[in-house]
PDB file of C-alpha atoms in Angstrom:
ATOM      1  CA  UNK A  29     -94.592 -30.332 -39.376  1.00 77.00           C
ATOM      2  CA  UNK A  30     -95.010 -32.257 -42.475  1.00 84.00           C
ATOM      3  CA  UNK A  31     -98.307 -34.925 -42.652  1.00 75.00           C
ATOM      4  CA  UNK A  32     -96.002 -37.789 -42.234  1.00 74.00           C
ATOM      5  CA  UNK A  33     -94.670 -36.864 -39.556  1.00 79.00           C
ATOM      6  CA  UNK A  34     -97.331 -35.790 -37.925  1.00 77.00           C
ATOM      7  CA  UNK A  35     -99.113 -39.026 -38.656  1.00 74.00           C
ATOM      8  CA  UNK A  36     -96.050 -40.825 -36.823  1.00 80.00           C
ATOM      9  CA  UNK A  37     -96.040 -38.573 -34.119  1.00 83.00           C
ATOM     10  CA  UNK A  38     -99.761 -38.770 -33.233  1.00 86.00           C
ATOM     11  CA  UNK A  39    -101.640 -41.112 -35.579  1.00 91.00           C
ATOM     12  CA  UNK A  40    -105.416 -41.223 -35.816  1.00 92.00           C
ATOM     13  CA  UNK A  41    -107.999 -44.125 -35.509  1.00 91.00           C
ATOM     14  CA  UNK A  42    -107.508 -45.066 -39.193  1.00 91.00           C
ATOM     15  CA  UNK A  43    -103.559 -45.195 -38.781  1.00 90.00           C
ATOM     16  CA  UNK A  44    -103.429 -47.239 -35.547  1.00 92.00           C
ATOM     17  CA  UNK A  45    -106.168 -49.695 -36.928  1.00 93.00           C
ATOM     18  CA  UNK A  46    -103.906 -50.069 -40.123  1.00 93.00           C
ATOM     19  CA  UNK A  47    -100.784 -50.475 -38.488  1.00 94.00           C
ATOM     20  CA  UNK A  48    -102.642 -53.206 -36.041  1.00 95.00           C
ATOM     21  CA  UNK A  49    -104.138 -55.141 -39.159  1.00 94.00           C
ATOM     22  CA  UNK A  50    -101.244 -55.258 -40.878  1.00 95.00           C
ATOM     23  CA  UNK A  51     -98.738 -56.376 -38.578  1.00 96.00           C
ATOM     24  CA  UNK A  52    -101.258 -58.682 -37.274  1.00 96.00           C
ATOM     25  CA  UNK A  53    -101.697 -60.049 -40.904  1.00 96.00           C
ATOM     26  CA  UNK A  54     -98.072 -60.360 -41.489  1.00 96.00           C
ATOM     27  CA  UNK A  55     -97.011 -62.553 -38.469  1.00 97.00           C
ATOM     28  CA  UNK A  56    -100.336 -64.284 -38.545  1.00 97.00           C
ATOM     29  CA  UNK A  57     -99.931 -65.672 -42.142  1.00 97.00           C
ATOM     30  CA  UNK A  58     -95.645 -65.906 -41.722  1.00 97.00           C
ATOM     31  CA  UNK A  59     -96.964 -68.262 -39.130  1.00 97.00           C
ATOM     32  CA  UNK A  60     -99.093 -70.138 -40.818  1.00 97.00           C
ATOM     33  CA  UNK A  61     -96.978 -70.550 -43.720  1.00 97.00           C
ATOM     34  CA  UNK A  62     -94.175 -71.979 -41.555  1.00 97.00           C
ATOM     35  CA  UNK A  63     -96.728 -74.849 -40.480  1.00 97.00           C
ATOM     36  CA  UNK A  64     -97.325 -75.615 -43.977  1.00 97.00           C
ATOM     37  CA  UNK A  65    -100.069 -72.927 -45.745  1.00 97.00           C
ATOM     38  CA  UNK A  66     -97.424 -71.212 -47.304  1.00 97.00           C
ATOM     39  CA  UNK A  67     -99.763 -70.468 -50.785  1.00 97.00           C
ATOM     40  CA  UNK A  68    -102.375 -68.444 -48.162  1.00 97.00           C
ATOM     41  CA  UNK A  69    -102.397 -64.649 -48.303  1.00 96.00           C
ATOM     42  CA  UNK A  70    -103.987 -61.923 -46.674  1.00 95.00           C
ATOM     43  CA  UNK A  71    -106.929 -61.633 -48.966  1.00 96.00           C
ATOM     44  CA  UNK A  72    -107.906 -65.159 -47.975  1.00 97.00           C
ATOM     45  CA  UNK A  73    -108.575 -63.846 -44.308  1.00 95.00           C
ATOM     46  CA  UNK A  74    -111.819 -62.473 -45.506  1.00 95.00           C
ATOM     47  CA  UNK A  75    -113.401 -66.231 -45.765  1.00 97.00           C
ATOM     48  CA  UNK A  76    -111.515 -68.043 -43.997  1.00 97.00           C
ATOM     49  CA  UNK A  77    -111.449 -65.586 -40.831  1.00 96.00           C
ATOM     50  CA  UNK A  78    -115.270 -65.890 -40.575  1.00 97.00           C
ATOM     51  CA  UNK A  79    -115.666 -69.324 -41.981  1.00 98.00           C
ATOM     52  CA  UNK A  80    -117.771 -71.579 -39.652  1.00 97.00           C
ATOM     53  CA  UNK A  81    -116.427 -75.196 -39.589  1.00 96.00           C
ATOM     54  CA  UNK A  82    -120.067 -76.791 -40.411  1.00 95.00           C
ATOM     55  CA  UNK A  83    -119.643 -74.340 -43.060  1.00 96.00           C
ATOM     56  CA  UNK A  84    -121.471 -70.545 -44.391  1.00 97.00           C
ATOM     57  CA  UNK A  85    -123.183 -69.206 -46.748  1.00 96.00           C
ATOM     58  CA  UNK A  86    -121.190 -66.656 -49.222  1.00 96.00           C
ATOM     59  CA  UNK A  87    -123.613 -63.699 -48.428  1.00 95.00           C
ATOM     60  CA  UNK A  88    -122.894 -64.327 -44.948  1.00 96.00           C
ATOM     61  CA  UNK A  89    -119.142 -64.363 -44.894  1.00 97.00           C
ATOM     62  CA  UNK A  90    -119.816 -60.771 -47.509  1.00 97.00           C
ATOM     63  CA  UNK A  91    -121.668 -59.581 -44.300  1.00 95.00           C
ATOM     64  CA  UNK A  92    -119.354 -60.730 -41.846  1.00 95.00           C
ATOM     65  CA  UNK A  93    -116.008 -59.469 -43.997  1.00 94.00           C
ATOM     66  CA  UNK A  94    -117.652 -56.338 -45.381  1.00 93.00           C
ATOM     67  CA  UNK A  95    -116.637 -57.466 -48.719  1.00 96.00           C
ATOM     68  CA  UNK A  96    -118.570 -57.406 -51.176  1.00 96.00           C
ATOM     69  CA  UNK A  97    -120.191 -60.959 -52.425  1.00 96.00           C
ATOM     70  CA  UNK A  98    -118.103 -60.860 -55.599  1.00 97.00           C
ATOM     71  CA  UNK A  99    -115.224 -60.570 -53.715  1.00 97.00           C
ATOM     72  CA  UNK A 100    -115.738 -63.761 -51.454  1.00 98.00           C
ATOM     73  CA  UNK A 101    -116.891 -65.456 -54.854  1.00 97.00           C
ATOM     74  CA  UNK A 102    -113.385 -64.736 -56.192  1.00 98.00           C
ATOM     75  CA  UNK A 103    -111.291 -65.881 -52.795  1.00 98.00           C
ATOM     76  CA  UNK A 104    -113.922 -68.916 -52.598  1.00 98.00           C
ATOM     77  CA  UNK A 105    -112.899 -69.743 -56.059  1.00 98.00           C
ATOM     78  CA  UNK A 106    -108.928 -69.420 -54.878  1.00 98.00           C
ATOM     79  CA  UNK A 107    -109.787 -71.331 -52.263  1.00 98.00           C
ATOM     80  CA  UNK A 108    -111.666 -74.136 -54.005  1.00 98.00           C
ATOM     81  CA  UNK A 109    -108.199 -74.227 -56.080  1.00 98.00           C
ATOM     82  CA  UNK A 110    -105.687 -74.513 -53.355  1.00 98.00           C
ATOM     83  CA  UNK A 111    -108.116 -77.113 -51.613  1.00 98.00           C
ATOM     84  CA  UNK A 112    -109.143 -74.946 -48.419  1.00 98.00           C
ATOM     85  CA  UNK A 113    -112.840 -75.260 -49.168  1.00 98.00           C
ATOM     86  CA  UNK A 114    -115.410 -76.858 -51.110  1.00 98.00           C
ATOM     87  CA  UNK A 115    -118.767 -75.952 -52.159  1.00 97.00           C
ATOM     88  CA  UNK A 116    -121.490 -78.072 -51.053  1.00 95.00           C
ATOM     89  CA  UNK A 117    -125.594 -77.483 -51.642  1.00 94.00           C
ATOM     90  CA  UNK A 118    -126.847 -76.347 -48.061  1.00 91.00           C
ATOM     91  CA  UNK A 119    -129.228 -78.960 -46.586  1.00 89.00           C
ATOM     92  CA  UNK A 120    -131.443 -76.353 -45.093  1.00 87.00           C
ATOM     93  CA  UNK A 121    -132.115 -74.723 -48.644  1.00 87.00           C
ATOM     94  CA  UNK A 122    -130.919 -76.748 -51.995  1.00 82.00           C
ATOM     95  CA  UNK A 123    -131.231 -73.732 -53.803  1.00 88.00           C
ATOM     96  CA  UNK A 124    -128.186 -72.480 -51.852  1.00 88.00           C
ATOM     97  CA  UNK A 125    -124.352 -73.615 -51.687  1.00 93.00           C
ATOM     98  CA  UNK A 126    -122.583 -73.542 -48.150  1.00 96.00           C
ATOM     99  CA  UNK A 127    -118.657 -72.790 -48.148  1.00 98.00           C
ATOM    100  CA  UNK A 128    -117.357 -75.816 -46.156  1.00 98.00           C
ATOM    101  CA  UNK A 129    -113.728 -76.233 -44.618  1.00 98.00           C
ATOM    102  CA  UNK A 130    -111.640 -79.190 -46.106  1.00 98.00           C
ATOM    103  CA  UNK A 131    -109.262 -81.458 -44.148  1.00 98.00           C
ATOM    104  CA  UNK A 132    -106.741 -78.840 -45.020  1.00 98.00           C
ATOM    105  CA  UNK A 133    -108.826 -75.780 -44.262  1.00 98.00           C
ATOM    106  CA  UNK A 134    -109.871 -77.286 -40.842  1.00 98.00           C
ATOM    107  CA  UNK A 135    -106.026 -77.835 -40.090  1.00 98.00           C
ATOM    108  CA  UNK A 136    -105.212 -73.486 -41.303  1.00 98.00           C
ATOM    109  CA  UNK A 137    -108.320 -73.060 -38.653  1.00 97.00           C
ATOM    110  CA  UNK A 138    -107.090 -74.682 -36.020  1.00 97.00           C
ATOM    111  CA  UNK A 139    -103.209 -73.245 -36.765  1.00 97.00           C
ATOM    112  CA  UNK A 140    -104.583 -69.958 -37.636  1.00 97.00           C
ATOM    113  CA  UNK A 141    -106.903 -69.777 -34.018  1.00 97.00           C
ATOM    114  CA  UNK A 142    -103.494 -70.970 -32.486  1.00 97.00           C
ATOM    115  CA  UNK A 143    -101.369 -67.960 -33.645  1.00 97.00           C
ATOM    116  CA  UNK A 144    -103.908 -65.389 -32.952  1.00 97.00           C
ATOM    117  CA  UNK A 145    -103.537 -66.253 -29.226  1.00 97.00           C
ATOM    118  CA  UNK A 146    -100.047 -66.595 -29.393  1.00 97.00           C
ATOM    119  CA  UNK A 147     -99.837 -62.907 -30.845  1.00 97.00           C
ATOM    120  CA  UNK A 148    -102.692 -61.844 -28.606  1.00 97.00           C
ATOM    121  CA  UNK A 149    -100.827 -63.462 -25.206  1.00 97.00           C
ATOM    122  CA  UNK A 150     -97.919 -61.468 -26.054  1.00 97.00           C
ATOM    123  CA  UNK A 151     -99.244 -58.730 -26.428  1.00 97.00           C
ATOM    124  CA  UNK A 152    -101.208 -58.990 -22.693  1.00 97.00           C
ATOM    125  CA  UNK A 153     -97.720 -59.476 -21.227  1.00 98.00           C
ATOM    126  CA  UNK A 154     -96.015 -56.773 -22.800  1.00 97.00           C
ATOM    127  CA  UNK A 155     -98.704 -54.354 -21.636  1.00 97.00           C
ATOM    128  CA  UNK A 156    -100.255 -56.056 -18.603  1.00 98.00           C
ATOM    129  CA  UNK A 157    -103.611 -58.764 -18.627  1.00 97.00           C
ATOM    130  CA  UNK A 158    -105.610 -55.781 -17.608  1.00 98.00           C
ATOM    131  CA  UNK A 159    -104.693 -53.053 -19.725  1.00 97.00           C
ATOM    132  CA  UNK A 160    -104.852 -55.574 -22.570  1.00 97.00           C
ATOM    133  CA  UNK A 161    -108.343 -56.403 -21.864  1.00 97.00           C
ATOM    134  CA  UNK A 162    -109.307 -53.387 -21.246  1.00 98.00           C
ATOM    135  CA  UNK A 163    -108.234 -52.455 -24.663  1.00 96.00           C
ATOM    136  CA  UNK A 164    -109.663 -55.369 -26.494  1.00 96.00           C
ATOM    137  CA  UNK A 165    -112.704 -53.966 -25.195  1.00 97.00           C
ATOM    138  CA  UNK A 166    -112.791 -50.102 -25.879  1.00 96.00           C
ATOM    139  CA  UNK A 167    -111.079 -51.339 -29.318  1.00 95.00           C
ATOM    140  CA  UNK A 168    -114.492 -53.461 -29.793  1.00 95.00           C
ATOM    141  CA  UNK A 169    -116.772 -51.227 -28.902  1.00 95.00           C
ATOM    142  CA  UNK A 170    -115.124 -48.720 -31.334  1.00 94.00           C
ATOM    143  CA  UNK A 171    -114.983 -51.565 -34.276  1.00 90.00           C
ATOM    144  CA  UNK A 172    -118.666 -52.119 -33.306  1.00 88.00           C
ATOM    145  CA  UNK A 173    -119.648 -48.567 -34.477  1.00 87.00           C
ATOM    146  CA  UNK A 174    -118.828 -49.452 -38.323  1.00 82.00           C
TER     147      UNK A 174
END
């Protein structure tokens, strides 16, 4: 049996957590676009999934993505462009800048948060409330390992 097919037939960890990303990010941001962020991709997920709406620090959106801090400095600056965020000095240290949610980032948030559950309740009554929850949590306690 060739690879590929054996990787359809029984896929590993690293093929199932692909698969669920990715289909995840496509409906999620199809979504989204319909209810007007059409100019947000994928990438963007990495700040704006972990974005707090008081607003975060860029090393701790790095942290919370696993992307590197270059990385969020790019999307931040994509961001800044397409008016999702702003960067604002953080009153607990001047030194620092916070990454802070505009009118039109709080509005992806709240659209965004609204599709996940959406995706996430259908999914619970294809398979059953329990055996969803059950495998939100095994699947976090295996995400939790990395």
């Amino acid at each position: 049996m060739r690879r590929s097919e054996r990787k359809q037939q029984d896929p590993d960890l690293g093929v199932l957590a692909g698969r669920t990303l990715f289909g995840l990010q496509r409906e999620l941001f199809a979504a989204v676009a319909e209810q007007g962020h059409p100019e947000l991709r994928p990438r963007h997920g990495a700040v704006l999934a972990y974005l707090d709406e008081e607003g975060s620090r860029a090393t701790d959106l790095a942290t919370q993505s696993g992307q590197h801090k270059q990385v969020i400095g790019t999307l931040v600056d994509e961001l800044v462009a397409l008016g999702y965020v702003a960067r604002r000095p953080d009153p607990a240290d001047r030194r620092a800048k916070l990454i802070v949610p505009t009118a039109k980032g709080l509005d992806h948030m709240v659209k965004s948060d609204a599709a996940v559950a959406a995706i996430e309740a259908r999914h619970a009554e294809a398979v059953g409330e329990e055996a969803y929850a059950e495998f939100k949590r095994v699947f976090k306690q295996v995400a939790g390992r990395y």
